[in-house]
Amino acid sequence: MLRGTLATFLILIVNLLYAQQPVTLIKGRVNDQIQQPLFLVSIKVLETGQMTMTDKSGTFILPVSGETLTIEFTCIGKQKLTQKIKTAEYIGRIWELQMRELNLGLKEITVSAERKYDGSSNSSVVIDRDVIEQVSALSVNDLLNQLPNRKITPPSLQSVQNIQLRSTFADVQKGFRDPFALSNAFGIAVVMDGVPISNNANMQSRNPGITGLEKALIHSAGSYGLDGKRDQSYSGDYAFGGTDLRQIPVENIERVEVIAGVPSVKYGDLTDGVVIIDRQAGRSPLYVKTQLRDNATAYSLSKGFYVDKYWGSFNISTNYTTSFADNRDKLKAYKRLNANLMWSRSFGQRDQVRNTLSLDYGKNVDGIRSDPDDPASRRTSFDNWNASISNRTNISFNNRFLKSISVNLRYSTGFQQTYWEENANNGITVYTDETKPGITEGKFAPGNYTAISLIEGKPITLSGNINTNTEFGTGNLRHFLSAGSNLNYSANKGRGQVFDPSRPRAQTAVRLDGKLSERYYDYSLIAPQIDMGFYIEDQFSFRLLQHDMNVRAGVRWDIQNGFVSVTPRTNISYQVTDKWRIGFAYGRASKAPGLGHRFPGPVFNDIPLLISYNGKVAESFYLLYIDRFDPSGQNLKASRSETFEFTSLYEAGKYRVSLSMFSKSNRDGISTIQQWNQLVLPVYDTVPRSGLKPEYIQVGTQRVPSARNVFSNVLSADNQGIDLMASSPVFRSISTSFNLSGGIYHTRYFVDAWRYVKAENIPNTRDETAVMGVYLPDKRSSWYSSGRLTSVTHIPKISLMLSFTAEFDFFRRTYMEKNLSVPIAYYTAGGKYVEIKQYDPQNPDYKHLKTYDESLDVSQNQERIHPNFHLSLSKELRKKLKFSFNVFNVFNYQPRYLKNGTVVTPNYPPTFGAEISLKL
């Protein structure tokens, strides 16, 4: 591999030495609809990354050297313009362009996401500003309702919003987290303004070595509020998962690109896709927006203004949102405050240097207040704030080879606090605060207290990348070569897991049969995480059978947790006819483990050996053995994925149909597995002493199993699927266009490790009796299919738009592999491992081991098609004031059916929303 890499670089160097291409100056002018010049229009050559801006007269000069280029024009408040040109046709003349104001008076306006081949991947789905302004959204997650084969959910901020792409795993919610869903969300990169927003430093969780990954979170009680539903357990923690998209408002977003397939090698530290967010920067009108929903209220304001040539442009935006789960009691609340300041300035005679400095602040208050009707007075909160500073610099060159260099930096710091309290009323509390392993004397404390759990994190991340874009020729081919590197630093300086052992909650209290318990764990002592990567990518086109073949191919090197991974990726597209284009993509990717994976914290198993209590602490005695285990994440490898994808795009006039077929395999996903250790401990008896603590003597020994959960690369998943997106032109007779999307996904996933389950209700104490069962690895297969048809009636003369969506969930099914519910082996009380060759449910040695009916584990299986319907209406006045009204589940269609004794309601109740926005 090393020889091949060196050979590649030598060939590139030779090519660069003789690559000569004359530089052409393209001159142009950009006007608005009334032929007034547009100032500060951003102009970018997509192939080379070159950038410039228009001056006050609307003119620009762009040095280029390619024969065919794609040039993008963007201006805040204007409809984006993308032109593919042959440079020879623009030599010696002024290129006149016109950009239209973005409003409902436009004859043509995009109202849904589109799959585009001019993105950085064949699978790019792009949501532009004209779509964003028509969508009712409280966060970025609501914009992603545009993706195919994704169930539409109404805007809400009442649960953690981790995106999952091209999978059928369970949702991350209700006090139990699916490791596969977490792994998928953790493997999706969120890139804002060229720099990733990392969740690697997030450690807001209980100790996963105690609970396992599935339950490593603090959550509320099983019910709250007026309806008192038993399944309302809530947690706002999202460690080990992806970025919580609730924290990102949409008001100042210019563009969102979602790549669920094979992204460019420019993007690293991912396995399941990337969400690329570009925000507005520059002069813009005052934009004020108010959104009122039945469970939320949002206010936003933004304004961009130009000062002068020296100071450049400033853009400010702020957003405040409040949301309640139930407006009647307001127990469960989520409040969000965001503020952003951007300073943009260009340097040089031709504005060839562009710099944007961004300052961001966000605060989130999330939790459940104490319910007056709750005798335990439980209270839960998940609060945080974060602040960041980032800088983007792009330098364009009037050079035959080097076209542009961009440098992106981002520093972020924050404060995260997870808090839980509950009144405890017990007889007596036995505990220990000892952290050294071995036999120690415990303590007694009163049983009436307020139990408090506090997890405090102070995540710090520093990310930077440098990218170069060059152009050169080899024979008749023009190559657009890009190369770069990135560095990510993550640390957490919080106090960590803070507990008072004398006031334990139920999960940490020492019990007579032994209990995995928590101690104070200081995050600030953890070593920081440093990952880095390098990439090189070539983009070129050539003619094959009289049609264009476009190739984007590259390779990436990453160093993650001490392991090196090499991940090649390529996106190829071929124009079969003037109307039909096909594409093929192949790529590998890797995602580094986070700080929480690498340093989960020590695990303590407090095993009581002797408890003698007579109601007087001075005459009572508690002796226990502490089994301490310090896990190490040094051997954790990066998760990895491999993707094959075929895409097709057919365009006939305004008719557009795109298809994607994919097969993706994920390996080395990170989760916890149980490990057991057989301990031989002494058995003691007491000798009472009047007025004193009793004496104790050893009378024998006993075997005691001690368990812990450790992180390991054990998750595997195979995903296949098809998704479809189609759109029609506007039928003038009814002023209506139609959009269709849907798909079908299949996921087969399994844990590559045996399952160990401790026996309950052991019938006797014989050495041959099973005390722990061993089971086959968990293997499941899931299917999901949905579709939607949207009609958009747009009447430009009166600036009116009416959108109606019919959504269909065709099926959702999960199958469990047979024979997973019966043990294949067991451990005896004497510590012996016994294999079960033929399971006998009447065998007295192991018949008490846990089994369950596999047919009951299909509560999510959908027996019939479930439709749902949504409506949205927008009206604009004088292109300044806009009113919108939307209803999700407009017909209040809520089918119900009984499934394994549980009432299932697949559709949510109707939810209403109204928006008022003003542009000045």
mmCIF file of C-alpha atoms in Angstrom, residues 96-239:
data_model
loop_
_atom_site.group_PDB
_atom_site.id
_atom_site.type_symbol
_atom_site.label_atom_id
_atom_site.label_comp_id
_atom_site.label_asym_id
_atom_site.label_seq_id
_atom_site.Cartn_x
_atom_site.Cartn_y
_atom_site.Cartn_z
ATOM 1 C CA GLU A 96 -25.434 39.470 -17.590
ATOM 2 C CA LEU A 97 -27.332 37.632 -14.847
ATOM 3 C CA GLN A 98 -30.536 38.271 -12.960
ATOM 4 C CA MET A 99 -31.469 37.033 -9.485
ATOM 5 C CA ARG A 100 -35.060 37.056 -8.318
ATOM 6 C CA GLU A 101 -36.319 37.955 -4.879
ATOM 7 C CA LEU A 102 -37.328 34.914 -2.891
ATOM 8 C CA ASN A 103 -41.060 35.170 -2.231
ATOM 9 C CA LEU A 104 -44.358 33.518 -3.137
ATOM 10 C CA GLY A 105 -44.753 35.842 -6.116
ATOM 11 C CA LEU A 106 -42.171 33.842 -8.098
ATOM 12 C CA LYS A 107 -43.601 31.807 -10.949
ATOM 13 C CA GLU A 108 -41.467 28.832 -9.961
ATOM 14 C CA ILE A 109 -40.421 28.011 -6.430
ATOM 15 C CA THR A 110 -38.982 24.803 -4.997
ATOM 16 C CA VAL A 111 -41.057 23.364 -2.164
ATOM 17 C CA SER A 112 -39.388 19.994 -1.552
ATOM 18 C CA ALA A 113 -35.904 18.546 -1.211
ATOM 19 C CA GLU A 114 -34.169 17.425 -4.396
ATOM 20 C CA ARG A 115 -31.536 14.814 -5.154
ATOM 21 C CA LYS A 116 -28.805 16.548 -7.126
ATOM 22 C CA TYR A 117 -25.757 15.253 -8.947
ATOM 23 C CA ASP A 118 -24.031 18.634 -8.665
ATOM 24 C CA GLY A 119 -23.503 18.061 -4.923
ATOM 25 C CA SER A 120 -20.500 16.329 -3.418
ATOM 26 C CA SER A 121 -22.105 12.872 -3.742
ATOM 27 C CA ASN A 122 -24.480 10.960 -6.008
ATOM 28 C CA SER A 123 -26.845 10.583 -3.051
ATOM 29 C CA SER A 124 -26.917 14.261 -2.054
ATOM 30 C CA VAL A 125 -30.389 15.471 -1.067
ATOM 31 C CA VAL A 126 -30.411 19.263 -0.953
ATOM 32 C CA ILE A 127 -32.814 21.491 0.984
ATOM 33 C CA ASP A 128 -32.341 25.064 -0.237
ATOM 34 C CA ARG A 129 -33.500 28.311 1.334
ATOM 35 C CA ASP A 130 -36.687 28.496 -0.739
ATOM 36 C CA VAL A 131 -37.712 25.122 0.737
ATOM 37 C CA ILE A 132 -36.710 26.128 4.277
ATOM 38 C CA GLU A 133 -38.949 29.199 4.170
ATOM 39 C CA GLN A 134 -41.972 27.073 3.234
ATOM 40 C CA VAL A 135 -41.486 24.400 5.899
ATOM 41 C CA SER A 136 -42.847 24.712 9.413
ATOM 42 C CA ALA A 137 -39.805 23.875 11.537
ATOM 43 C CA LEU A 138 -38.606 24.428 15.084
ATOM 44 C CA SER A 139 -35.239 22.763 14.460
ATOM 45 C CA VAL A 140 -33.124 21.158 11.749
ATOM 46 C CA ASN A 141 -34.738 17.823 12.540
ATOM 47 C CA ASP A 142 -38.071 19.095 11.165
ATOM 48 C CA LEU A 143 -36.408 19.938 7.834
ATOM 49 C CA LEU A 144 -35.333 16.311 7.529
ATOM 50 C CA ASN A 145 -38.981 15.274 7.155
ATOM 51 C CA GLN A 146 -38.208 15.980 3.494
ATOM 52 C CA LEU A 147 -36.069 12.844 3.215
ATOM 53 C CA PRO A 148 -37.625 9.817 1.498
ATOM 54 C CA ASN A 149 -38.886 6.815 3.503
ATOM 55 C CA ARG A 150 -38.966 8.837 6.702
ATOM 56 C CA LYS A 151 -42.074 9.160 8.824
ATOM 57 C CA ILE A 152 -43.304 12.736 9.073
ATOM 58 C CA THR A 153 -43.385 14.014 12.647
ATOM 59 C CA PRO A 154 -44.882 17.361 13.674
ATOM 60 C CA PRO A 155 -42.536 20.049 14.990
ATOM 61 C CA SER A 156 -41.788 19.393 18.648
ATOM 62 C CA LEU A 157 -38.903 19.805 21.074
ATOM 63 C CA GLN A 158 -40.090 17.314 23.686
ATOM 64 C CA SER A 159 -37.594 14.550 22.939
ATOM 65 C CA VAL A 160 -33.959 14.194 21.946
ATOM 66 C CA GLN A 161 -33.636 14.461 18.161
ATOM 67 C CA ASN A 162 -30.917 12.088 16.962
ATOM 68 C CA ILE A 163 -31.119 11.562 13.221
ATOM 69 C CA GLN A 164 -30.842 8.054 11.787
ATOM 70 C CA LEU A 165 -30.212 7.431 8.098
ATOM 71 C CA ARG A 166 -31.041 4.361 6.025
ATOM 72 C CA SER A 167 -31.843 2.041 8.902
ATOM 73 C CA THR A 168 -34.862 0.539 10.656
ATOM 74 C CA PHE A 169 -33.645 0.538 14.249
ATOM 75 C CA ALA A 170 -35.829 1.463 17.194
ATOM 76 C CA ASP A 171 -36.078 5.064 18.391
ATOM 77 C CA VAL A 172 -33.833 6.316 21.189
ATOM 78 C CA GLN A 173 -36.376 7.116 23.897
ATOM 79 C CA LYS A 174 -38.471 5.966 26.899
ATOM 80 C CA GLY A 175 -35.707 5.073 29.326
ATOM 81 C CA PHE A 176 -34.158 2.404 27.099
ATOM 82 C CA ARG A 177 -31.687 3.102 24.327
ATOM 83 C CA ASP A 178 -31.101 0.752 21.439
ATOM 84 C CA PRO A 179 -27.320 0.356 20.915
ATOM 85 C CA PHE A 180 -27.757 0.001 17.144
ATOM 86 C CA ALA A 181 -29.770 3.223 16.929
ATOM 87 C CA LEU A 182 -27.157 5.007 19.020
ATOM 88 C CA SER A 183 -24.355 3.673 16.813
ATOM 89 C CA ASN A 184 -26.121 4.851 13.648
ATOM 90 C CA ALA A 185 -26.747 8.336 15.067
ATOM 91 C CA PHE A 186 -23.194 8.565 16.438
ATOM 92 C CA GLY A 187 -21.850 7.751 12.974
ATOM 93 C CA ILE A 188 -23.622 10.678 11.274
ATOM 94 C CA ALA A 189 -21.468 13.811 11.061
ATOM 95 C CA VAL A 190 -23.075 17.239 11.372
ATOM 96 C CA VAL A 191 -20.965 19.862 9.601
ATOM 97 C CA MET A 192 -21.859 23.539 10.044
ATOM 98 C CA ASP A 193 -20.072 26.227 8.049
ATOM 99 C CA GLY A 194 -17.338 23.800 7.050
ATOM 100 C CA VAL A 195 -16.507 22.496 10.556
ATOM 101 C CA PRO A 196 -17.983 19.411 12.283
ATOM 102 C CA ILE A 197 -20.123 19.752 15.414
ATOM 103 C CA SER A 198 -18.798 16.876 17.458
ATOM 104 C CA ASN A 199 -20.517 14.901 20.220
ATOM 105 C CA ASN A 200 -17.313 13.065 21.143
ATOM 106 C CA ALA A 201 -16.831 15.002 24.404
ATOM 107 C CA ASN A 202 -20.376 14.408 25.677
ATOM 108 C CA MET A 203 -20.249 12.188 28.802
ATOM 109 C CA GLN A 204 -23.686 12.928 30.278
ATOM 110 C CA SER A 205 -24.640 9.406 31.263
ATOM 111 C CA ARG A 206 -24.656 6.966 34.106
ATOM 112 C CA ASN A 207 -21.730 4.596 34.289
ATOM 113 C CA PRO A 208 -22.301 2.154 31.398
ATOM 114 C CA GLY A 209 -20.081 -0.382 33.140
ATOM 115 C CA ILE A 210 -22.839 -0.748 35.734
ATOM 116 C CA THR A 211 -26.012 -0.545 33.694
ATOM 117 C CA GLY A 212 -24.924 -1.483 30.200
ATOM 118 C CA LEU A 213 -25.205 0.968 27.317
ATOM 119 C CA GLU A 214 -28.963 0.436 26.976
ATOM 120 C CA LYS A 215 -29.741 1.920 30.387
ATOM 121 C CA ALA A 216 -26.818 4.280 30.910
ATOM 122 C CA LEU A 217 -28.976 7.366 31.285
ATOM 123 C CA ILE A 218 -30.799 9.291 33.952
ATOM 124 C CA HIS A 219 -34.498 9.467 33.216
ATOM 125 C CA SER A 220 -37.672 10.621 34.877
ATOM 126 C CA ALA A 221 -40.182 8.472 36.703
ATOM 127 C CA GLY A 222 -42.442 6.172 34.718
ATOM 128 C CA SER A 223 -45.238 8.726 34.463
ATOM 129 C CA TYR A 224 -45.856 12.440 34.914
ATOM 130 C CA GLY A 225 -48.502 14.994 34.068
ATOM 131 C CA LEU A 226 -52.269 14.882 33.997
ATOM 132 C CA ASP A 227 -52.651 11.850 31.757
ATOM 133 C CA GLY A 228 -50.212 9.745 33.816
ATOM 134 C CA LYS A 229 -49.217 7.446 30.969
ATOM 135 C CA ARG A 230 -46.900 4.683 32.101
ATOM 136 C CA ASP A 231 -44.610 5.027 29.080
ATOM 137 C CA GLN A 232 -43.769 8.699 29.602
ATOM 138 C CA SER A 233 -40.334 8.100 31.079
ATOM 139 C CA TYR A 234 -38.092 10.809 29.636
ATOM 140 C CA SER A 235 -34.385 11.472 29.316
ATOM 141 C CA GLY A 236 -32.649 14.435 27.727
ATOM 142 C CA ASP A 237 -29.237 12.751 27.639
ATOM 143 C CA TYR A 238 -27.725 11.960 24.253
ATOM 144 C CA ALA A 239 -24.227 10.734 25.070
#
